[in-house]
Structure formats: C-alpha cells, structure tokens
Amino acid sequence: MFSKLVEEFQSGQRLADLSIKHHMKLRELKESLRTELGNTSYLKTIRSNGAKAIIQKLKDPTYRLRYTSKMSIRVKTRLKELMKDPNFRKEWIKKAKHGSIKGEQKILELLNGDEFYNRWCAKCKLGGATLAIRQRGIHGASVNSRRRWSLSALKQIHRGSIGPNGEKMYNWLEVYVASVLQVAGFDYKYERIFKVKNRNGYVSVDFSIKQAPNLLIEATCWDDPEQKSNRLNKKFYLIKNEIPDVKMIVVTTRNRAEEYTRYLRKGIKVLTPIQFRRFVISKLAG
C-alpha cells in the first residue's frame, strides 16, 4: 500500500489529496514519505510537484495574467532595493553588458545554420509587411507612429547636465562642445533629427551648425569604443544615404580617442576636447 502511495506522490499528486485518499493526517503523511524517500529526494519531489501544479494553472489565461503581474512587481521591487547597493549595481551592469554581447554573438553564430536561419526568418515575418499594414504584431505601427513614440521616449531619458542655452544634456562633454560652439559665435542645434530609412524612421545627432549644416558633431564618453563606434558608423551611413556630402566629427576623451579612430569608418574625424576647440577656432571661425 505504501509503495503505491509513494508512486502517486512521485507522479505529482498533491499531499492534501493523498492525505484524504489514504486516511492519513497530513503531518503523518509527510513524515512517512520523508522517512521512505530520504530528505533530499522528498524535497526534490515536493518542488517538482509544485512546479507541475504551477504549469498546469498557467494554462488558464486569467491565472497566467495575475501570476505574471505579481511576479513582475515582486522582481522589480526586489531589484530596485538591490540597486541601491553601488557594488551590486556595478556588477549588474557588468553582467548585463557581457550577456548582451554574448547574446548577439550567439545569434550570429546560430544564423549560420540553415535550420535556425529558416525558423528565424519565419518568425520575423510575423512582424513584417502584412502585419504592418494591419497595424498588428511586432512593430506593426506605421513608421510615423514609431518615430513619434521613439522621440517621446528620447525626451524622457534622464539627463543630469545643463547646456549653455538651458538644454538638458547627457554629460559634461556635450556641455563642453556646446559652450565652444557658442563662444565661437555659431548657432548650433542640439539633437537634430534626420529622417532616414530605419525601423524608427529617424536618427538624432548631438549637434549641427547653422553655418555648416552638413557638418555633424557627436560627443561621447562611452566606455566601450568598439560598441559605440558601430552605432555611430550605422548612423553616419544612414544619414549619408540621404545627404551624400555629410561629414561627421566625434569628440571624445583623450584616453579613448585612439580606439575610436581605429573603429570608426573613414570620413568620420575623431578629436579630443582641446583639438575640437582648436578646430572650431582655426577651421570654422577662421
């Protein structure tokens, strides 16, 4: 009889149901199973049965919605508390960055295989032209809608620096570039928007100058020159397709200038803050 009870327990039946079925008190049943299976095996089975029960309940859409909402709030609350610790925050950002790079590498590796490539393409079609026309699916909205949402989100990003004209800027280097341009007498536009052929329908550039509209300036303190350079290269390529004679200057710190020069494509000039000031005075203002 007891071997049958153990078999039923290991098959996923609830302890409460087994207690009623075999006319045993719940405490007595637990102790008997623990003695028979051993503590490790007993706990492993308990956890497994709990997981099976949750999986079964998750098939109900109403329960699934409540469960995911509750878990999401719990995880966000806990993570917010942990992020107050500078050491945890530093390690979290480090691991997230590493995971993102590894994830991209893994996807590129898998795309070399025909089976994964075909499945990937099939899934991508779910967010393709048909659903875009129907206004459904991933990125189903029109380009104008996506541009509007993206520009709205851009305004919400935290900026802790103030430019010479009261603009909210990301870092001290952007403030420096703006100040140099203002002192030299140039009318600059911060975060100029260019309509291009990408998913959002636009890209933004840190600075453009009224007196030299095809000269674009990016100011960056990004600590991963290769990653940032890839983004700048793509941005420059998209804009150049629309404005063939466009030129770009990237202003960065002295200790990272060499790396940016190595990774950025030809046609993009890299300058340190001091070099940029000299360039503005001698080449532009002069």
Coordinates of C-alpha atoms in Angstrom, one line a residue:
M1 CA 0.0 0.0 0.0
F2 CA 2.7 2.4 1.0
S3 CA 4.7 1.8 -2.2
K4 CA 1.6 2.8 -4.2
L5 CA 1.3 6.0 -2.1
V6 CA 4.9 6.8 -2.9
E7 CA 4.3 6.2 -6.6
E8 CA 1.3 8.5 -6.5
F9 CA 3.3 11.2 -4.7
Q10 CA 6.1 11.0 -7.2
S11 CA 3.7 11.1 -10.1
G12 CA 2.7 14.6 -9.0
Q13 CA -0.4 14.2 -6.8
R14 CA -1.0 16.8 -4.1
L15 CA -0.2 15.8 -0.5
A16 CA -3.6 17.2 0.6
D17 CA -5.4 14.8 -1.8
L18 CA -3.2 11.9 -0.8
S19 CA -4.0 12.6 2.9
I20 CA -7.7 12.3 2.2
K21 CA -7.4 9.4 -0.1
H22 CA -5.3 7.2 2.3
H23 CA -7.0 8.4 5.5
M24 CA -3.7 9.8 7.0
K25 CA -3.1 13.1 8.8
L26 CA -1.1 15.5 6.7
R27 CA 1.8 15.7 9.2
E28 CA 1.9 11.9 9.5
L29 CA 1.9 11.5 5.7
K30 CA 4.8 14.0 5.3
E31 CA 6.9 12.3 7.9
S32 CA 6.3 8.8 6.4
L33 CA 7.2 10.0 2.9
R34 CA 10.3 11.7 4.2
T35 CA 11.4 8.6 6.0
E36 CA 10.7 6.4 3.0
L37 CA 12.4 8.6 0.3
G38 CA 15.0 10.4 2.4
N39 CA 15.0 14.1 3.0
T40 CA 16.8 15.1 -0.3
S41 CA 14.5 13.0 -2.6
Y42 CA 11.4 14.1 -0.6
L43 CA 12.2 17.8 -1.0
K44 CA 13.1 17.4 -4.7
T45 CA 9.8 15.7 -5.3
I46 CA 7.9 18.4 -3.4
R47 CA 9.5 21.1 -5.6
S48 CA 8.9 19.2 -8.8
N49 CA 5.2 18.6 -7.9
G50 CA 4.8 22.3 -7.1
A51 CA 6.3 23.3 -10.4
K52 CA 3.9 20.9 -12.2
A53 CA 1.0 22.4 -10.4
I54 CA 2.0 25.9 -11.4
I55 CA 2.5 24.9 -15.0
Q56 CA -1.0 23.4 -15.1
K57 CA -2.5 26.5 -13.6
L58 CA -0.7 28.8 -16.1
K59 CA -2.7 27.2 -18.9
D60 CA -5.6 29.3 -17.6
P61 CA -5.2 32.8 -19.2
T62 CA -6.7 34.6 -16.2
Y63 CA -4.4 32.9 -13.7
R64 CA -1.4 33.4 -16.0
L65 CA -2.1 37.2 -16.2
R66 CA -2.4 37.5 -12.4
Y67 CA 0.7 35.3 -11.8
T68 CA 3.0 37.2 -14.3
S69 CA 1.8 40.6 -13.0
K70 CA 2.5 39.6 -9.4
M71 CA 5.9 38.1 -10.2
S72 CA 6.9 41.1 -12.3
I73 CA 6.1 43.5 -9.4
R74 CA 7.9 41.3 -6.9
V75 CA 11.1 41.1 -9.1
K76 CA 11.1 44.9 -9.9
T77 CA 10.7 45.8 -6.2
R78 CA 13.5 43.5 -5.1
L79 CA 15.8 44.6 -7.9
K80 CA 15.1 48.3 -7.1
E81 CA 16.2 47.6 -3.5
L82 CA 19.3 45.8 -4.5
M83 CA 20.3 48.5 -7.0
K84 CA 20.8 50.9 -4.1
D85 CA 24.0 49.0 -3.3
P86 CA 26.7 50.5 -5.5
N87 CA 28.7 47.2 -5.7
F88 CA 25.6 45.2 -6.8
R89 CA 24.7 47.9 -9.3
K90 CA 28.2 47.8 -10.8
E91 CA 28.2 44.0 -11.1
W92 CA 24.7 44.0 -12.5
I93 CA 25.6 46.5 -15.3
K94 CA 28.8 44.5 -16.0
K95 CA 26.9 41.2 -16.3
A96 CA 24.1 42.7 -18.3
K97 CA 26.6 44.2 -20.8
H98 CA 28.5 40.9 -21.0
G99 CA 25.3 39.0 -21.5
S100 CA 24.1 41.4 -24.3
I101 CA 27.4 40.9 -26.2
K102 CA 27.3 37.1 -25.7
G103 CA 23.7 37.0 -26.9
E104 CA 24.5 38.9 -30.1
Q105 CA 27.5 36.6 -30.8
K106 CA 25.3 33.5 -30.2
I107 CA 22.6 34.8 -32.5
L108 CA 25.1 35.5 -35.3
E109 CA 26.6 32.0 -34.8
L110 CA 23.2 30.3 -34.9
L111 CA 22.2 32.2 -38.1
N112 CA 25.0 30.3 -39.9
G113 CA 22.9 27.2 -39.7
D114 CA 20.1 26.7 -42.3
E115 CA 17.5 25.3 -39.8
F116 CA 17.8 28.1 -37.3
Y117 CA 18.0 30.7 -40.1
N118 CA 14.8 29.5 -41.7
R119 CA 13.0 29.4 -38.4
W120 CA 14.3 32.9 -37.6
C121 CA 13.0 34.3 -40.9
A122 CA 9.6 32.6 -40.4
K123 CA 9.2 34.3 -37.1
C124 CA 10.4 37.6 -38.4
K125 CA 7.6 37.5 -41.0
L126 CA 5.1 37.8 -38.1
G127 CA 6.2 41.4 -37.6
G128 CA 6.6 42.1 -41.3
A129 CA 4.8 44.0 -44.0
T130 CA 1.4 42.2 -43.7
L131 CA 1.0 43.0 -40.0
A132 CA 2.4 46.5 -40.5
I133 CA -0.5 47.1 -42.9
R134 CA -3.0 45.7 -40.5
Q135 CA -1.4 47.7 -37.6
R136 CA -0.8 44.5 -35.7
G137 CA 2.2 42.4 -34.4
I138 CA 5.7 43.5 -33.5
H139 CA 6.4 46.9 -34.9
G140 CA 3.1 46.8 -36.7
A141 CA 2.5 50.5 -36.3
S142 CA 3.4 52.9 -39.2
V143 CA 6.9 54.5 -39.4
N144 CA 5.4 57.8 -38.4
S145 CA 3.8 56.3 -35.2
R146 CA 7.1 54.6 -34.3
R147 CA 9.0 57.8 -34.9
R148 CA 6.6 59.7 -32.6
W149 CA 6.8 57.1 -29.8
S150 CA 10.6 57.0 -30.1
L151 CA 11.0 60.7 -30.0
S152 CA 8.7 60.9 -27.0
A153 CA 10.8 58.3 -25.2
L154 CA 14.0 60.2 -26.1
K155 CA 12.7 63.2 -24.1
Q156 CA 12.1 61.1 -21.0
I157 CA 15.7 59.8 -20.7
H158 CA 17.5 61.2 -17.6
R159 CA 19.9 64.0 -18.3
G160 CA 21.9 65.5 -15.5
S161 CA 23.8 68.3 -17.3
I162 CA 22.6 71.7 -18.5
G163 CA 23.9 73.3 -21.7
P164 CA 24.6 77.0 -22.3
N165 CA 21.1 77.6 -23.6
G166 CA 19.4 75.7 -20.9
E167 CA 19.3 72.4 -22.7
K168 CA 19.2 69.2 -20.7
M169 CA 22.2 67.2 -21.8
Y170 CA 23.7 63.8 -21.1
N171 CA 27.2 64.6 -19.9
W172 CA 29.9 67.2 -19.4
L173 CA 31.4 66.6 -22.9
E174 CA 28.2 67.7 -24.6
V175 CA 28.1 70.8 -22.5
Y176 CA 31.7 71.5 -23.4
V177 CA 31.1 71.1 -27.2
A178 CA 28.0 73.4 -26.9
S179 CA 30.0 76.0 -25.0
V180 CA 32.8 76.0 -27.5
L181 CA 30.4 76.5 -30.4
Q182 CA 28.5 79.3 -28.6
V183 CA 31.7 81.2 -27.6
A184 CA 32.9 80.9 -31.2
G185 CA 29.6 82.6 -32.4
F186 CA 28.0 79.5 -34.0
D187 CA 24.2 78.9 -33.9
Y188 CA 24.1 75.2 -33.0
K189 CA 21.1 72.8 -32.9
Y190 CA 21.2 70.2 -30.2
E191 CA 19.8 66.7 -31.1
R192 CA 19.0 67.4 -34.7
I193 CA 16.6 64.9 -36.1
F194 CA 17.2 63.3 -39.6
K195 CA 14.6 61.2 -41.3
V196 CA 16.2 58.0 -42.6
K197 CA 15.3 54.5 -43.7
N198 CA 15.5 52.6 -40.5
R199 CA 12.9 51.0 -38.2
N200 CA 12.1 54.2 -36.3
G201 CA 12.3 56.4 -39.4
Y202 CA 14.8 58.7 -37.9
V203 CA 18.2 59.2 -36.1
S204 CA 19.3 62.0 -33.9
V205 CA 22.7 63.7 -33.9
D206 CA 24.2 65.6 -30.9
F207 CA 25.0 68.8 -32.7
S208 CA 24.6 70.5 -36.1
I209 CA 25.7 74.1 -37.0
K210 CA 23.6 76.6 -38.9
Q211 CA 26.7 78.0 -40.7
A212 CA 27.8 74.5 -41.7
P213 CA 24.6 72.4 -41.9
N214 CA 26.3 69.3 -43.4
L215 CA 28.8 69.0 -40.6
L216 CA 27.6 66.9 -37.7
I217 CA 29.1 66.6 -34.3
E218 CA 28.8 63.7 -31.8
A219 CA 30.2 64.0 -28.2
T220 CA 30.7 60.7 -26.4
C221 CA 32.2 59.5 -23.1
W222 CA 31.1 55.9 -23.9
D223 CA 33.5 53.4 -22.2
D224 CA 33.2 50.8 -25.0
P225 CA 34.7 52.5 -28.1
E226 CA 34.0 49.5 -30.4
Q227 CA 30.4 49.2 -29.5
K228 CA 29.7 52.9 -29.7
S229 CA 31.7 53.2 -33.0
N230 CA 29.5 50.5 -34.6
R231 CA 26.4 52.6 -33.7
L232 CA 28.0 55.8 -35.0
N233 CA 29.1 54.1 -38.2
K234 CA 25.5 52.9 -38.8
K235 CA 24.1 56.3 -38.1
F236 CA 26.6 58.0 -40.4
Y237 CA 25.8 55.5 -43.2
L238 CA 22.0 56.1 -42.8
I239 CA 22.4 59.9 -43.0
K240 CA 24.9 59.8 -45.8
N241 CA 22.4 57.8 -47.9
E242 CA 20.1 60.9 -47.6
I243 CA 22.8 63.6 -47.6
P244 CA 25.8 62.4 -49.7
D245 CA 28.2 65.2 -48.7
V246 CA 27.6 65.0 -45.0
K247 CA 30.7 64.9 -42.6
M248 CA 30.9 63.9 -39.0
I249 CA 33.2 64.8 -36.1
V250 CA 33.3 62.6 -33.0
V251 CA 34.6 64.4 -29.8
T252 CA 35.8 62.1 -27.1
T253 CA 38.2 62.0 -24.2
R254 CA 41.9 61.9 -24.8
N255 CA 42.4 58.4 -23.4
R256 CA 39.7 56.9 -25.8
A257 CA 40.4 58.9 -29.0
E258 CA 42.9 56.4 -30.4
E259 CA 40.4 53.5 -30.0
Y260 CA 37.6 55.5 -31.6
T261 CA 39.9 56.3 -34.5
R262 CA 40.6 52.6 -35.0
Y263 CA 36.9 51.5 -35.1
L264 CA 35.2 54.5 -36.9
R265 CA 34.9 54.4 -40.7
K266 CA 36.7 56.7 -43.0
G267 CA 35.1 60.1 -43.3
I268 CA 34.5 60.4 -39.5
K269 CA 37.1 62.6 -37.8
V270 CA 37.9 62.0 -34.1
L271 CA 39.0 64.9 -31.9
T272 CA 39.8 65.4 -28.3
P273 CA 38.1 68.3 -26.5
I274 CA 41.2 70.5 -26.9
Q275 CA 41.6 69.5 -30.6
F276 CA 37.9 70.3 -31.1
R277 CA 38.3 73.8 -29.6
R278 CA 41.3 74.5 -31.9
F279 CA 39.4 73.1 -34.9
V280 CA 36.4 75.4 -34.3
I281 CA 38.6 78.5 -33.8
S282 CA 41.0 77.8 -36.7
K283 CA 38.9 76.0 -39.3
L284 CA 35.3 77.1 -38.7
A285 CA 35.5 80.5 -37.1
G286 CA 38.7 81.4 -39.0

